Short mmCIF file of C-alpha atoms in Angstrom, two decimals:
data_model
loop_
_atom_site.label_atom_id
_atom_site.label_comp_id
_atom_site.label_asym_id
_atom_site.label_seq_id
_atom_site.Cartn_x
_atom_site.Cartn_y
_atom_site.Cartn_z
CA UNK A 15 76.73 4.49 -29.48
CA UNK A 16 76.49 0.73 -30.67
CA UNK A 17 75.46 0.03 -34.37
CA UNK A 18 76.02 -3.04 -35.87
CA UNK A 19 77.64 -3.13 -39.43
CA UNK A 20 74.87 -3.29 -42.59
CA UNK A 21 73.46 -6.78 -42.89
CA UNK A 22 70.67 -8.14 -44.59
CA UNK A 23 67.67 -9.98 -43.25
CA UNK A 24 65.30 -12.49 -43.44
CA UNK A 25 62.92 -14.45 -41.99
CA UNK A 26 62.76 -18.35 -42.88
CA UNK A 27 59.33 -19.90 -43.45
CA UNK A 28 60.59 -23.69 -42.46
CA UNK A 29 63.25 -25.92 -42.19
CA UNK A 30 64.04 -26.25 -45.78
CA UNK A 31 63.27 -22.55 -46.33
CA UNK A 32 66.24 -21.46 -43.41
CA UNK A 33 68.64 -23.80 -44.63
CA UNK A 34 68.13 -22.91 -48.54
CA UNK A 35 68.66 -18.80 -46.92
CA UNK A 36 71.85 -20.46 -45.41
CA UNK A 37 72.94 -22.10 -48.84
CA UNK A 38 72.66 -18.50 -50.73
CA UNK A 39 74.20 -16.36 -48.18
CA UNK A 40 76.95 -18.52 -47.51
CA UNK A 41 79.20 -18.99 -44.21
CA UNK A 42 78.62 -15.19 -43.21
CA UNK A 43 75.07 -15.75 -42.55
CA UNK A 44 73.97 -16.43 -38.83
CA UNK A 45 70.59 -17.66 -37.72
CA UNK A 46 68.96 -15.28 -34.73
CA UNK A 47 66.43 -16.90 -32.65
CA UNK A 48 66.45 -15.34 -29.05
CA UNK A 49 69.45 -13.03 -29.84
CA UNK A 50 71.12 -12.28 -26.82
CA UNK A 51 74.43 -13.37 -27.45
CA UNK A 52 74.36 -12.62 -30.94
CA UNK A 53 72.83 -9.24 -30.88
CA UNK A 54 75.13 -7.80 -28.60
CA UNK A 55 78.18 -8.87 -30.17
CA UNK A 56 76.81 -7.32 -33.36
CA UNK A 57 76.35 -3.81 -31.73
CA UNK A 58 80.08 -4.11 -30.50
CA UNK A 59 80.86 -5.41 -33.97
CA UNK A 60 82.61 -8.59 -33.04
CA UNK A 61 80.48 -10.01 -35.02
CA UNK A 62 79.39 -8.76 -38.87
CA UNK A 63 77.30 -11.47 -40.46
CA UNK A 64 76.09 -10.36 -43.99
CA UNK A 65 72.70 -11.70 -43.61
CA UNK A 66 70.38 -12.88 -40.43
CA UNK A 67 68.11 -15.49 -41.04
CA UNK A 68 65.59 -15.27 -38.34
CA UNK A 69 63.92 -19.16 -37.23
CA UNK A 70 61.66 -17.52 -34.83
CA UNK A 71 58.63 -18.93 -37.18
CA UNK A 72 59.68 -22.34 -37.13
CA UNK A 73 57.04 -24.13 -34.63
CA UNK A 74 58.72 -27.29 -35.91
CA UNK A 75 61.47 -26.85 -33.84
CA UNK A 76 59.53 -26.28 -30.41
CA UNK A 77 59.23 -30.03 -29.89
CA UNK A 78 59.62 -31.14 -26.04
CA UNK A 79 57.97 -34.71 -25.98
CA UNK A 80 59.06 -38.27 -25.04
CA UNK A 81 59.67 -39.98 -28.75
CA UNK A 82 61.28 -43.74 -28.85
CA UNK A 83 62.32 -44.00 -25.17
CA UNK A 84 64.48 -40.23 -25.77
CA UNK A 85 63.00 -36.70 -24.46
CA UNK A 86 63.32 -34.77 -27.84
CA UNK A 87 64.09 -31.14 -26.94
CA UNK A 88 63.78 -29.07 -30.25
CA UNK A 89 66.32 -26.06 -30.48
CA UNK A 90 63.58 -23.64 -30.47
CA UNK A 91 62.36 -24.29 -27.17
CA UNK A 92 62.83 -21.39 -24.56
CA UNK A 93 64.59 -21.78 -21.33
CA UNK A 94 61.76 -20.90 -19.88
CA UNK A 95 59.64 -23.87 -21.47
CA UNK A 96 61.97 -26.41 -20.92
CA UNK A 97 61.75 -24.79 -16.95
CA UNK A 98 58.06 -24.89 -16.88
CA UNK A 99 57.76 -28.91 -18.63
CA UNK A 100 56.66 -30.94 -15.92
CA UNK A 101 57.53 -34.44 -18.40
CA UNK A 102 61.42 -32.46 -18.69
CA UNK A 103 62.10 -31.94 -15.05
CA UNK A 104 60.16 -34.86 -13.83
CA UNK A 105 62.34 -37.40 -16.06
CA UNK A 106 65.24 -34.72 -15.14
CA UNK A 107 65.24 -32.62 -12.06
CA UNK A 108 68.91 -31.43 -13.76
CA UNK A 109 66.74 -28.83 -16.02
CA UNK A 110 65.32 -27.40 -13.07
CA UNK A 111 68.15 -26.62 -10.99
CA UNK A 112 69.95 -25.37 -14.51
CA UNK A 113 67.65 -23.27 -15.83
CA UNK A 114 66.22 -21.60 -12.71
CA UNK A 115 70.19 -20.04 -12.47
CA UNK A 116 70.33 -19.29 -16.09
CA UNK A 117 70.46 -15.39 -16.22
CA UNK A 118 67.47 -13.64 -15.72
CA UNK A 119 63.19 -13.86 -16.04
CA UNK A 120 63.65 -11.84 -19.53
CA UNK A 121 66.27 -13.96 -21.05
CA UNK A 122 64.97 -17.02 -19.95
CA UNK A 123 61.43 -15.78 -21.96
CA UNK A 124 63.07 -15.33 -25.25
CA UNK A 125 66.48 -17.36 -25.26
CA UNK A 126 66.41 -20.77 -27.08
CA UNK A 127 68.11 -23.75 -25.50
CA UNK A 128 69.40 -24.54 -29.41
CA UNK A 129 70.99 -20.76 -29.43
CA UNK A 130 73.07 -21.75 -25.73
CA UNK A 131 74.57 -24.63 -27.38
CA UNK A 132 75.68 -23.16 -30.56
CA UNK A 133 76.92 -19.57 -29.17
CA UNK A 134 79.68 -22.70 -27.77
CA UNK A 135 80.60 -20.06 -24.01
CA UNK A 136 82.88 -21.84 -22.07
CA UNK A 137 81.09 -21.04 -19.69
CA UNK A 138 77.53 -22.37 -20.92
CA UNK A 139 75.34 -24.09 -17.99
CA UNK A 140 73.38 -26.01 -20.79
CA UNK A 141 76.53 -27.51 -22.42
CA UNK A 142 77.76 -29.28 -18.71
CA UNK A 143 73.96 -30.61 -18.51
CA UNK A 144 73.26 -31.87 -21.46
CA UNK A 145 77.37 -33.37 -21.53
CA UNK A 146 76.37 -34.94 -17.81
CA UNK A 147 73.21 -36.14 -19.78
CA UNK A 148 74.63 -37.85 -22.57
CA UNK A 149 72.53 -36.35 -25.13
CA UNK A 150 72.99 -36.66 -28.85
CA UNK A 151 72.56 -33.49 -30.86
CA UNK A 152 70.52 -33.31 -34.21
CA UNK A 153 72.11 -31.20 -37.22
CA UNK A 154 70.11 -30.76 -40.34
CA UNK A 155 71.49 -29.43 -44.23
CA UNK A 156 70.22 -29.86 -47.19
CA UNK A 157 71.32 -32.81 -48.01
CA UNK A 158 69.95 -34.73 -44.52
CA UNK A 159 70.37 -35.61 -40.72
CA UNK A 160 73.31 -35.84 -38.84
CA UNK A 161 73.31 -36.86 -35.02
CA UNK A 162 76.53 -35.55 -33.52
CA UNK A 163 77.10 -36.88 -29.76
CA UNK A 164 76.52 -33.64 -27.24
CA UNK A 165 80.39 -34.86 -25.64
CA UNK A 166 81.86 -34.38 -29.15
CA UNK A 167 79.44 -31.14 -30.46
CA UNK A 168 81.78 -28.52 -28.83
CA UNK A 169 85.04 -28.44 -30.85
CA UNK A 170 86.52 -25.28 -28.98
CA UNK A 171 85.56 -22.10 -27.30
CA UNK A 172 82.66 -20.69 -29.43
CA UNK A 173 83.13 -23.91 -31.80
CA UNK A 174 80.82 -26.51 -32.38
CA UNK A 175 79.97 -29.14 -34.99
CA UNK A 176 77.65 -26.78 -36.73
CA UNK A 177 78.94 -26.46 -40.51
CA UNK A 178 78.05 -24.00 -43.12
CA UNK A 179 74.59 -24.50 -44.28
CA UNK A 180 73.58 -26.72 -41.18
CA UNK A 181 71.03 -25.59 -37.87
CA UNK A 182 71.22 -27.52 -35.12
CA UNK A 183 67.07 -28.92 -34.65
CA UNK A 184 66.75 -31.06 -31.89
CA UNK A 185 68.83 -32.42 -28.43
CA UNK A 186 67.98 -35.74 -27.45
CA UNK A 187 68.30 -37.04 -23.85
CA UNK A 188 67.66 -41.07 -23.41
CA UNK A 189 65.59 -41.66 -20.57
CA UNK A 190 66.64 -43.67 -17.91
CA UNK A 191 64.86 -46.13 -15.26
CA UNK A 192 66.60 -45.72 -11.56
CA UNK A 193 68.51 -42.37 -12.46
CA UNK A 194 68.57 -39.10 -10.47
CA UNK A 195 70.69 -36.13 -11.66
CA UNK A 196 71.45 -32.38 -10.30
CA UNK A 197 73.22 -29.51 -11.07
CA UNK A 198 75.22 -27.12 -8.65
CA UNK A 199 76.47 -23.58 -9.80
CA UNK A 200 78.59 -20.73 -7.61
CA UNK A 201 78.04 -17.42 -9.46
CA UNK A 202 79.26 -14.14 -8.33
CA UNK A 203 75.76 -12.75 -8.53
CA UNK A 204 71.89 -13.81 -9.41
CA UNK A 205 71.77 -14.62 -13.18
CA UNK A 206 75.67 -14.01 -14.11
CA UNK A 207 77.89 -16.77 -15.72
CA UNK A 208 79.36 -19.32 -13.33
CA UNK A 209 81.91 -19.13 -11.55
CA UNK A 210 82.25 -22.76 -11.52
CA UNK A 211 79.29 -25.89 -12.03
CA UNK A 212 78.49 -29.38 -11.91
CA UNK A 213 76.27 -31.23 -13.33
CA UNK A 214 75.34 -35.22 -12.34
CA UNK A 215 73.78 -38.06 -13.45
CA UNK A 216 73.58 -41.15 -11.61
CA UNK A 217 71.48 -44.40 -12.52
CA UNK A 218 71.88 -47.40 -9.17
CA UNK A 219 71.13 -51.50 -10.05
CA UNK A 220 71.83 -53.85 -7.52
CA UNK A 221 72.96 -51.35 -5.04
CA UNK A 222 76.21 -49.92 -7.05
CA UNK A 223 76.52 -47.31 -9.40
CA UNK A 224 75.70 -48.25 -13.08
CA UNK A 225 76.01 -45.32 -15.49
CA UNK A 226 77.26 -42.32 -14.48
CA UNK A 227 77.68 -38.82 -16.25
CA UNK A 228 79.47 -35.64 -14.93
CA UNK A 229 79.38 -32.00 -16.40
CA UNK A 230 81.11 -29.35 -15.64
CA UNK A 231 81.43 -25.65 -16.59
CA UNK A 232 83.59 -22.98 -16.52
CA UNK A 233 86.78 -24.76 -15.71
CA UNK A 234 88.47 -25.69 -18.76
CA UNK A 235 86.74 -29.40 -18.59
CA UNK A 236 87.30 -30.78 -21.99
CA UNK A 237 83.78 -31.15 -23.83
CA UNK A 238 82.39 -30.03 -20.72
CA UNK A 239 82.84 -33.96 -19.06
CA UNK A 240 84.39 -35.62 -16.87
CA UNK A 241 85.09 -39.34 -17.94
CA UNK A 242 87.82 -40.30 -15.50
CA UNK A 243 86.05 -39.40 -12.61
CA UNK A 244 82.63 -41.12 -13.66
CA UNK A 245 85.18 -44.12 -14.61
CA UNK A 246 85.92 -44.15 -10.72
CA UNK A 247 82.33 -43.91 -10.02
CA UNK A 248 80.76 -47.04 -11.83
CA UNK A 249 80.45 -50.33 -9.70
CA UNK A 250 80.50 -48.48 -6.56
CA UNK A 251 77.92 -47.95 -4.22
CA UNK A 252 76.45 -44.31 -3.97
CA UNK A 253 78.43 -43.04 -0.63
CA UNK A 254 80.28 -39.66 0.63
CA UNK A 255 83.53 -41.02 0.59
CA UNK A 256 83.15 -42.25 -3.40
CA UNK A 257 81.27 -39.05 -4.19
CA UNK A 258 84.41 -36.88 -2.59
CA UNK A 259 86.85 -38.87 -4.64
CA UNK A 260 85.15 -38.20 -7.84
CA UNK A 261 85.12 -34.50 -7.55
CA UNK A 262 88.54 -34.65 -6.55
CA UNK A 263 89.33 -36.01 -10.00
CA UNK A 264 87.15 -34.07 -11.81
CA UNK A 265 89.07 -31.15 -10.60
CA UNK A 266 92.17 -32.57 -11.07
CA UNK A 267 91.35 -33.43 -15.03
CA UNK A 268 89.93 -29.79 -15.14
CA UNK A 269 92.08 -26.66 -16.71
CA UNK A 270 90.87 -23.58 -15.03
CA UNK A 271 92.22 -19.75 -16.15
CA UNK A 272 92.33 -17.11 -13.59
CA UNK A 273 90.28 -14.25 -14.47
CA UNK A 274 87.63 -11.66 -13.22
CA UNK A 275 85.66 -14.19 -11.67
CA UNK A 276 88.30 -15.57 -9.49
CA UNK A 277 91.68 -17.57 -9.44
CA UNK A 278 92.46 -20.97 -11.01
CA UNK A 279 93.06 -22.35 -8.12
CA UNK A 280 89.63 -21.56 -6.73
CA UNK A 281 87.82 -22.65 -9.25
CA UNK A 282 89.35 -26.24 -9.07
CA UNK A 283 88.48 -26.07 -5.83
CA UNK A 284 84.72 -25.19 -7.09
CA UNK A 285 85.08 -28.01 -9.47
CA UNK A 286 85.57 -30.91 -6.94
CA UNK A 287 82.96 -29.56 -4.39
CA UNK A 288 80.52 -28.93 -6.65
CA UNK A 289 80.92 -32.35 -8.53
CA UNK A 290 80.25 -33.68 -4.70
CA UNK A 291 77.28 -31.69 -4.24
CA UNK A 292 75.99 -32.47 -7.49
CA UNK A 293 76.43 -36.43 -6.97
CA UNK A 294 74.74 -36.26 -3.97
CA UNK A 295 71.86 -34.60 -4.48
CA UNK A 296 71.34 -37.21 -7.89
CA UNK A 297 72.24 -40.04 -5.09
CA UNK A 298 69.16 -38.60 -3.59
CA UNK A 299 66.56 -37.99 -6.03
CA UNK A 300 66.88 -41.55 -7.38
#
C-alpha cells in the first residue's frame, strides 16, 4: 500500500496568503494545485514535504487574456482551458496540437499548465512550447515580481528558477503578426510521455524567415531550445530543403539517453524529423 509520510496542510486564501504559508513552512513546503505529479511521488515517498499549501482557491491566477500586446496565461489555468481558448489557439495553433497529446481527458481537467512547468520533467510537452514560444515566466515572493525568461526557467531535470518562498503566477507569450507555429510528438501510446517532440515557431517578412523559435522535448535539448538551428533558419525563405537542415541540427545539438522508450540514437533521429514536421506545418499556418 502507498501512504505518504505525515504532512500538514493548508489551503491559501490569495496570493499574499500562499506565499506568507510558504514563508512559515519554509523550503519543505510544496504548493498542490492539480496534483498529479506531486501526489504520486508522495505515496511512493520520493517526495515528503512538511506542509501542502493548496492554490486551488486562487481565481487570480486563472488569467488567459491578451494584456499589452502578450497572451497572459496564469499558472492556474487547466490544460484543458488553455485547449478549449479559442483567443490561445487562434493566436497559437501550438497549444492545440500540445495539449490535445498531453496525457489523458482526466488530467487534462484538473492539471495546471503552472504545475507542468515547475514539476521541471525532461520530458515536459509544455516546457518545448512555451521554449519554441519565447515566453517569459512570472515569479512572485514577498518581496515582489520577477520575470525569468521561459529559455532560462529550467535549471536542470526537475529544477527551475522557482526559489523558496516564490510561486510561479503567470507565462507570457508575445504575440506576433505573420507567425504560424506547431508541435509534433511520437509517443509510445495515447497520453504517455514523448518519446521525442518538436515544437515551432515561425514569423515570414519579405518572403524570408524573420524570427524563429524551436522546442524540443525529451532529448536532452538544453532549456528545451534549439538556438543553432533557428540561427540557420533566419533570413531564409520557408522551403523543405532549409526546414530538413534545421532539424538536422537540432538533432545534432540534442543529448538523447537510451532508455525504456527507445535508443539514443532513435530519438535523434525523432529530433530532426520532428523539428521538420513541426517547421512545416508553422510554414503553413502562417
Amino acid at each position: 500500500m502507498q501512504v505518504p509520510a505525515t504532512f500538514a496542510y493548508e489551503k491559501a486564501g490569495s496570493v499574499p496568503h500562499a506565499l506568507e504559508l510558504l514563508d512559515r513552512y519554509g523550503p519543505d513546503a510544496r504548493v498542490v494545485a492539480g496534483g498529479h505529479s506531486l501526489i504520486p511521488m508522495m505515496k511512493l515517498r520520493l517526495a515528503q514535504p512538511e506542509a501542502l499549501i493548496d492554490i486551488n482557491g486562487l481565481t487570480e491566477l486563472a488569467q488567459l487574456a491578451v494584456e499589452d500586446g502578450e497572451l497572459v496565461i496564469g499558472s492556474m489555468v487547466r490544460h484543458a482551458e488553455l485547449l478549449a481558448s479559442a483567443t490561445a489557439t487562434g493566436l497559437f495553433p501550438i497549444f492545440a496540437d500540445a495539449e490535445r497529446v498531453i496525457a489523458d481527458p482526466i488530467v487534462r481537467n484538473r492539471g495546471t499548465v503552472g504545475g507542468s512547468l515547475c514539476q521541471g520533467d525532461p520530458s515536459e510537452d509544455l516546457a518545448a512550447v512555451f521554449a519554441a514560444l519565447r515566453a517569459t515566466a512570472v515569479v512572485q515572493a514577498r518581496a515582489g515580481v520577477r520575470k525569468v525568461p521561459v529559455r532560462e526557467f529550467h535549471e536542470g531535470p526537475y529544477e527551475t528558477a522557482v526559489g523558496d518562498g516564490e510561486l510561479l503566477i503567470a507565462l507570457r507569450v508575445p504575440v506576433l503578426d505573420g507567425a504560424g507555429s506547431a508541435y509534433e510528438k511520437v509517443e509510445r501510446r495515447v497520453g504517455d510521455w514523448p518519446v521525442a517532440a518538436a515544437g515551432a515557431v515561425l514569423r515570414v517578412d519579405g518572403g524570408v524567415i524573420a524570427q524563429a523559435g524551436i522546442g524540443l522535448t525529451a532529448v536532452g535539448a538544453e532549456h528545451f531550445c534549439a538556438p543553432e538551428a533557428e540561427a540557420h533558419l533566419i533570413g531564409k525563405p520557408p522551403g523543405a530543403e532549409v526546414f530538413a537542415e534545421a532539424g538536422r541540427i537540432a538533432a545534432e545539438h540534442c543529448d538523447p539517453h537510451s532508455d525504456q522508450r527507445g535508443p539514443a540514437d532513435y530519438k535523434r533521429h525523432l529530433a530532426a524529423e520532428l523539428t521538420r514536421r513541426a517547421l512545416t506545418r508553422a510554414a503553413e499556418r502562417i
